[in-house]
PDB file of N, CA and C in Angstrom:
ATOM      1  N   MET A1284     -11.354 -23.494  71.354  1.00 71.00           N
ATOM      2  CA  MET A1284     -10.353 -24.123  70.521  1.00 71.00           C
ATOM      3  C   MET A1284      -9.234 -23.142  70.198  1.00 71.00           C
ATOM      4  N   SER A1285      -9.566 -21.896  69.974  1.00 85.00           N
ATOM      5  CA  SER A1285      -8.543 -20.921  69.614  1.00 85.00           C
ATOM      6  C   SER A1285      -7.510 -20.779  70.728  1.00 85.00           C
ATOM      7  N   PHE A1286      -7.993 -20.673  71.967  1.00 89.00           N
ATOM      8  CA  PHE A1286      -7.064 -20.553  73.093  1.00 89.00           C
ATOM      9  C   PHE A1286      -6.235 -21.819  73.241  1.00 89.00           C
ATOM     10  N   ALA A1287      -6.847 -22.964  73.036  1.00 89.00           N
ATOM     11  CA  ALA A1287      -6.106 -24.234  73.122  1.00 89.00           C
ATOM     12  C   ALA A1287      -5.011 -24.278  72.063  1.00 89.00           C
ATOM     13  N   ASN A1288      -5.327 -23.877  70.841  1.00 90.00           N
ATOM     14  CA  ASN A1288      -4.316 -23.846  69.779  1.00 90.00           C
ATOM     15  C   ASN A1288      -3.176 -22.911  70.143  1.00 90.00           C
ATOM     16  N   GLN A1289      -3.506 -21.758  70.678  1.00 93.00           N
ATOM     17  CA  GLN A1289      -2.478 -20.789  71.044  1.00 93.00           C
ATOM     18  C   GLN A1289      -1.602 -21.310  72.179  1.00 93.00           C
ATOM     19  N   SER A1290      -2.228 -21.838  73.215  1.00 94.00           N
ATOM     20  CA  SER A1290      -1.441 -22.290  74.369  1.00 94.00           C
ATOM     21  C   SER A1290      -0.594 -23.518  74.032  1.00 94.00           C
ATOM     22  N   PHE A1291      -1.128 -24.449  73.274  1.00 92.00           N
ATOM     23  CA  PHE A1291      -0.349 -25.626  72.883  1.00 92.00           C
ATOM     24  C   PHE A1291       0.786 -25.231  71.937  1.00 92.00           C
ATOM     25  N   SER A1292       0.522 -24.243  71.083  1.00 92.00           N
ATOM     26  CA  SER A1292       1.563 -23.775  70.163  1.00 92.00           C
ATOM     27  C   SER A1292       2.699 -23.101  70.921  1.00 92.00           C
ATOM     28  N   VAL A1293       2.361 -22.297  71.911  1.00 94.00           N
ATOM     29  CA  VAL A1293       3.397 -21.655  72.728  1.00 94.00           C
ATOM     30  C   VAL A1293       4.206 -22.714  73.461  1.00 94.00           C
ATOM     31  N   ARG A1294       3.537 -23.712  74.011  1.00 94.00           N
ATOM     32  CA  ARG A1294       4.247 -24.795  74.699  1.00 94.00           C
ATOM     33  C   ARG A1294       5.206 -25.496  73.739  1.00 94.00           C
ATOM     34  N   TYR A1295       4.750 -25.747  72.519  1.00 94.00           N
ATOM     35  CA  TYR A1295       5.594 -26.385  71.506  1.00 94.00           C
ATOM     36  C   TYR A1295       6.814 -25.516  71.193  1.00 94.00           C
ATOM     37  N   LEU A1296       6.592 -24.222  71.015  1.00 93.00           N
ATOM     38  CA  LEU A1296       7.696 -23.314  70.698  1.00 93.00           C
ATOM     39  C   LEU A1296       8.708 -23.236  71.835  1.00 93.00           C
ATOM     40  N   VAL A1297       8.231 -23.192  73.066  1.00 95.00           N
ATOM     41  CA  VAL A1297       9.134 -23.137  74.222  1.00 95.00           C
ATOM     42  C   VAL A1297       9.992 -24.393  74.285  1.00 95.00           C
ATOM     43  N   LYS A1298       9.391 -25.540  74.016  1.00 95.00           N
ATOM     44  CA  LYS A1298      10.139 -26.803  74.076  1.00 95.00           C
ATOM     45  C   LYS A1298      11.090 -26.982  72.900  1.00 95.00           C
ATOM     46  N   ASN A1299      10.772 -26.397  71.750  1.00 94.00           N
ATOM     47  CA  ASN A1299      11.523 -26.690  70.525  1.00 94.00           C
ATOM     48  C   ASN A1299      12.227 -25.491  69.904  1.00 94.00           C
ATOM     49  N   TYR A1300      12.299 -24.377  70.610  1.00 94.00           N
ATOM     50  CA  TYR A1300      12.830 -23.160  69.995  1.00 94.00           C
ATOM     51  C   TYR A1300      14.265 -23.307  69.503  1.00 94.00           C
ATOM     52  N   LYS A1301      15.053 -24.152  70.137  1.00 96.00           N
ATOM     53  CA  LYS A1301      16.448 -24.317  69.718  1.00 96.00           C
ATOM     54  C   LYS A1301      16.561 -24.994  68.352  1.00 96.00           C
ATOM     55  N   ASN A1302      15.543 -25.746  67.976  1.00 94.00           N
ATOM     56  CA  ASN A1302      15.562 -26.477  66.706  1.00 94.00           C
ATOM     57  C   ASN A1302      14.808 -25.756  65.590  1.00 94.00           C
ATOM     58  N   LEU A1303      14.293 -24.567  65.874  1.00 94.00           N
ATOM     59  CA  LEU A1303      13.472 -23.850  64.900  1.00 94.00           C
ATOM     60  C   LEU A1303      14.181 -22.594  64.409  1.00 94.00           C
ATOM     61  N   GLU A1304      13.980 -22.280  63.143  1.00 94.00           N
ATOM     62  CA  GLU A1304      14.502 -21.039  62.581  1.00 94.00           C
ATOM     63  C   GLU A1304      13.600 -19.886  63.010  1.00 94.00           C
ATOM     64  N   ASP A1305      14.129 -18.673  62.976  1.00 93.00           N
ATOM     65  CA  ASP A1305      13.315 -17.489  63.230  1.00 93.00           C
ATOM     66  C   ASP A1305      12.407 -17.292  62.026  1.00 93.00           C
ATOM     67  N   ASN A1306      11.153 -17.672  62.183  1.00 93.00           N
ATOM     68  CA  ASN A1306      10.222 -17.656  61.071  1.00 93.00           C
ATOM     69  C   ASN A1306       8.814 -17.862  61.602  1.00 93.00           C
ATOM     70  N   VAL A1307       7.843 -17.767  60.737  1.00 93.00           N
ATOM     71  CA  VAL A1307       6.468 -18.127  61.077  1.00 93.00           C
ATOM     72  C   VAL A1307       6.332 -19.620  60.841  1.00 93.00           C
ATOM     73  N   HIS A1308       5.752 -20.331  61.804  1.00 89.00           N
ATOM     74  CA  HIS A1308       5.650 -21.783  61.703  1.00 89.00           C
ATOM     75  C   HIS A1308       4.197 -22.225  61.741  1.00 89.00           C
ATOM     76  N   ILE A1309       3.902 -23.244  60.975  1.00 89.00           N
ATOM     77  CA  ILE A1309       2.587 -23.880  60.997  1.00 89.00           C
ATOM     78  C   ILE A1309       2.602 -24.900  62.127  1.00 89.00           C
ATOM     79  N   ILE A1310       1.500 -24.979  62.850  1.00 88.00           N
ATOM     80  CA  ILE A1310       1.406 -25.937  63.949  1.00 88.00           C
ATOM     81  C   ILE A1310       1.568 -27.354  63.388  1.00 88.00           C
ATOM     82  N   PRO A1311       2.398 -28.176  64.015  1.00 92.00           N
ATOM     83  CA  PRO A1311       2.582 -29.545  63.520  1.00 92.00           C
ATOM     84  C   PRO A1311       1.262 -30.327  63.542  1.00 92.00           C
ATOM     85  N   GLU A1312       1.077 -31.170  62.544  1.00 92.00           N
ATOM     86  CA  GLU A1312      -0.168 -31.941  62.428  1.00 92.00           C
ATOM     87  C   GLU A1312      -0.420 -32.789  63.672  1.00 92.00           C
ATOM     88  N   LYS A1313       0.630 -33.372  64.224  1.00 93.00           N
ATOM     89  CA  LYS A1313       0.476 -34.206  65.422  1.00 93.00           C
ATOM     90  C   LYS A1313      -0.107 -33.387  66.575  1.00 93.00           C
ATOM     91  N   LEU A1314       0.367 -32.167  66.744  1.00 94.00           N
ATOM     92  CA  LEU A1314      -0.128 -31.295  67.805  1.00 94.00           C
ATOM     93  C   LEU A1314      -1.566 -30.876  67.526  1.00 94.00           C
ATOM     94  N   ASP A1315      -1.863 -30.547  66.288  1.00 92.00           N
ATOM     95  CA  ASP A1315      -3.220 -30.174  65.903  1.00 92.00           C
ATOM     96  C   ASP A1315      -4.194 -31.324  66.167  1.00 92.00           C
ATOM     97  N   ASN A1316      -3.772 -32.541  65.845  1.00 91.00           N
ATOM     98  CA  ASN A1316      -4.614 -33.718  66.096  1.00 91.00           C
ATOM     99  C   ASN A1316      -4.819 -33.945  67.590  1.00 91.00           C
ATOM    100  N   GLU A1317      -3.788 -33.681  68.391  1.00 92.00           N
ATOM    101  CA  GLU A1317      -3.909 -33.836  69.845  1.00 92.00           C
ATOM    102  C   GLU A1317      -4.944 -32.861  70.401  1.00 92.00           C
ATOM    103  N   ILE A1318      -4.898 -31.625  69.947  1.00 93.00           N
ATOM    104  CA  ILE A1318      -5.863 -30.618  70.403  1.00 93.00           C
ATOM    105  C   ILE A1318      -7.277 -31.017  69.993  1.00 93.00           C
ATOM    106  N   THR A1319      -7.424 -31.457  68.757  1.00 92.00           N
ATOM    107  CA  THR A1319      -8.736 -31.886  68.257  1.00 92.00           C
ATOM    108  C   THR A1319      -9.269 -33.058  69.064  1.00 92.00           C
ATOM    109  N   SER A1320      -8.405 -34.019  69.355  1.00 91.00           N
ATOM    110  CA  SER A1320      -8.807 -35.194  70.126  1.00 91.00           C
ATOM    111  C   SER A1320      -9.264 -34.804  71.532  1.00 91.00           C
ATOM    112  N   LEU A1321      -8.527 -33.902  72.166  1.00 92.00           N
ATOM    113  CA  LEU A1321      -8.912 -33.444  73.505  1.00 92.00           C
ATOM    114  C   LEU A1321     -10.272 -32.753  73.484  1.00 92.00           C
ATOM    115  N   LYS A1322     -10.503 -31.931  72.478  1.00 93.00           N
ATOM    116  CA  LYS A1322     -11.783 -31.236  72.363  1.00 93.00           C
ATOM    117  C   LYS A1322     -12.922 -32.226  72.148  1.00 93.00           C
ATOM    118  N   LEU A1323     -12.739 -33.169  71.232  1.00 94.00           N
ATOM    119  CA  LEU A1323     -13.788 -34.159  70.983  1.00 94.00           C
ATOM    120  C   LEU A1323     -14.057 -35.002  72.225  1.00 94.00           C
ATOM    121  N   ASN A1324     -13.003 -35.410  72.927  1.00 94.00           N
ATOM    122  CA  ASN A1324     -13.178 -36.188  74.158  1.00 94.00           C
ATOM    123  C   ASN A1324     -13.943 -35.394  75.206  1.00 94.00           C
ATOM    124  N   SER A1325     -13.673 -34.096  75.304  1.00 94.00           N
ATOM    125  CA  SER A1325     -14.379 -33.265  76.285  1.00 94.00           C
ATOM    126  C   SER A1325     -15.866 -33.156  75.963  1.00 94.00           C
ATOM    127  N   MET A1326     -16.215 -33.365  74.690  1.00 95.00           N
ATOM    128  CA  MET A1326     -17.609 -33.318  74.255  1.00 95.00           C
ATOM    129  C   MET A1326     -18.254 -34.704  74.251  1.00 95.00           C
ATOM    130  N   GLY A1327     -17.478 -35.717  74.668  1.00 96.00           N
ATOM    131  CA  GLY A1327     -17.997 -37.079  74.689  1.00 96.00           C
ATOM    132  C   GLY A1327     -18.060 -37.724  73.316  1.00 96.00           C
ATOM    133  N   ILE A1328     -17.307 -37.197  72.368  1.00 95.00           N
ATOM    134  CA  ILE A1328     -17.312 -37.718  71.001  1.00 95.00           C
ATOM    135  C   ILE A1328     -16.069 -38.564  70.790  1.00 95.00           C
ATOM    136  N   LYS A1329     -16.271 -39.774  70.321  1.00 88.00           N
ATOM    137  CA  LYS A1329     -15.157 -40.689  70.053  1.00 88.00           C
ATOM    138  C   LYS A1329     -15.080 -40.950  68.552  1.00 88.00           C
ATOM    139  N   ILE A1330     -13.861 -40.948  68.014  1.00 86.00           N
ATOM    140  CA  ILE A1330     -13.662 -41.320  66.615  1.00 86.00           C
ATOM    141  C   ILE A1330     -12.621 -42.425  66.567  1.00 86.00           C
ATOM    142  N   ASP A1331     -12.718 -43.275  65.553  1.00 86.00           N
ATOM    143  CA  ASP A1331     -11.729 -44.358  65.450  1.00 86.00           C
ATOM    144  C   ASP A1331     -10.542 -43.881  64.628  1.00 86.00           C
ATOM    145  N   ALA A1332      -9.481 -44.616  64.767  1.00 86.00           N
ATOM    146  CA  ALA A1332      -8.287 -44.356  63.958  1.00 86.00           C
ATOM    147  C   ALA A1332      -8.376 -45.224  62.708  1.00 86.00           C
ATOM    148  N   ILE A1333      -7.831 -44.729  61.605  1.00 89.00           N
ATOM    149  CA  ILE A1333      -7.871 -45.535  60.389  1.00 89.00           C
ATOM    150  C   ILE A1333      -6.819 -46.645  60.469  1.00 89.00           C
ATOM    151  N   THR A1334      -7.096 -47.715  59.782  1.00 93.00           N
ATOM    152  CA  THR A1334      -6.191 -48.866  59.789  1.00 93.00           C
ATOM    153  C   THR A1334      -5.026 -48.628  58.830  1.00 93.00           C
ATOM    154  N   LYS A1335      -4.010 -49.480  58.906  1.00 92.00           N
ATOM    155  CA  LYS A1335      -2.872 -49.391  57.989  1.00 92.00           C
ATOM    156  C   LYS A1335      -3.335 -49.575  56.547  1.00 92.00           C
ATOM    157  N   GLU A1336      -4.303 -50.460  56.351  1.00 92.00           N
ATOM    158  CA  GLU A1336      -4.830 -50.701  55.008  1.00 92.00           C
ATOM    159  C   GLU A1336      -5.515 -49.447  54.462  1.00 92.00           C
ATOM    160  N   GLN A1337      -6.273 -48.772  55.310  1.00 91.00           N
ATOM    161  CA  GLN A1337      -6.944 -47.549  54.889  1.00 91.00           C
ATOM    162  C   GLN A1337      -5.927 -46.450  54.570  1.00 91.00           C
ATOM    163  N   LYS A1338      -4.885 -46.343  55.384  1.00 90.00           N
ATOM    164  CA  LYS A1338      -3.830 -45.361  55.111  1.00 90.00           C
ATOM    165  C   LYS A1338      -3.176 -45.651  53.766  1.00 90.00           C
ATOM    166  N   GLY A1339      -2.903 -46.929  53.500  1.00 90.00           N
ATOM    167  CA  GLY A1339      -2.317 -47.318  52.224  1.00 90.00           C
ATOM    168  C   GLY A1339      -3.197 -46.925  51.059  1.00 90.00           C
ATOM    169  N   TYR A1340      -4.492 -47.157  51.202  1.00 91.00           N
ATOM    170  CA  TYR A1340      -5.439 -46.798  50.147  1.00 91.00           C
ATOM    171  C   TYR A1340      -5.450 -45.286  49.919  1.00 91.00           C
ATOM    172  N   LEU A1341      -5.466 -44.523  51.008  1.00 88.00           N
ATOM    173  CA  LEU A1341      -5.480 -43.066  50.886  1.00 88.00           C
ATOM    174  C   LEU A1341      -4.222 -42.538  50.201  1.00 88.00           C
ATOM    175  N   ASN A1342      -3.104 -43.207  50.406  1.00 88.00           N
ATOM    176  CA  ASN A1342      -1.844 -42.769  49.802  1.00 88.00           C
ATOM    177  C   ASN A1342      -1.744 -43.124  48.321  1.00 88.00           C
ATOM    178  N   LEU A1343      -2.589 -44.031  47.834  1.00 88.00           N
ATOM    179  CA  LEU A1343      -2.532 -44.450  46.434  1.00 88.00           C
ATOM    180  C   LEU A1343      -2.866 -43.326  45.463  1.00 88.00           C
ATOM    181  N   TRP A1344      -3.821 -42.507  45.790  1.00 75.00           N
ATOM    182  CA  TRP A1344      -4.267 -41.481  44.851  1.00 75.00           C
ATOM    183  C   TRP A1344      -3.304 -40.308  44.767  1.00 75.00           C
ATOM    184  N   GLN A1345      -2.405 -40.178  45.695  1.00 62.00           N
ATOM    185  CA  GLN A1345      -1.469 -39.047  45.687  1.00 62.00           C
ATOM    186  C   GLN A1345      -0.394 -39.362  44.753  1.00 62.00           C
TER     187      GLN A1345
END
């Protein structure tokens, strides 16, 4: 996973460097989720996505 995070992060930086400030950046959540999904799929593990209703409920407490 560590190598996957590093390589995907470098790919992201190469594609988006013109839009980024010179700074330390946190990996975007979408990219982190993509890496996690690929790892779980490689292990034969499937997870479902939450519904719009569930997302709405989760946002209520914030």
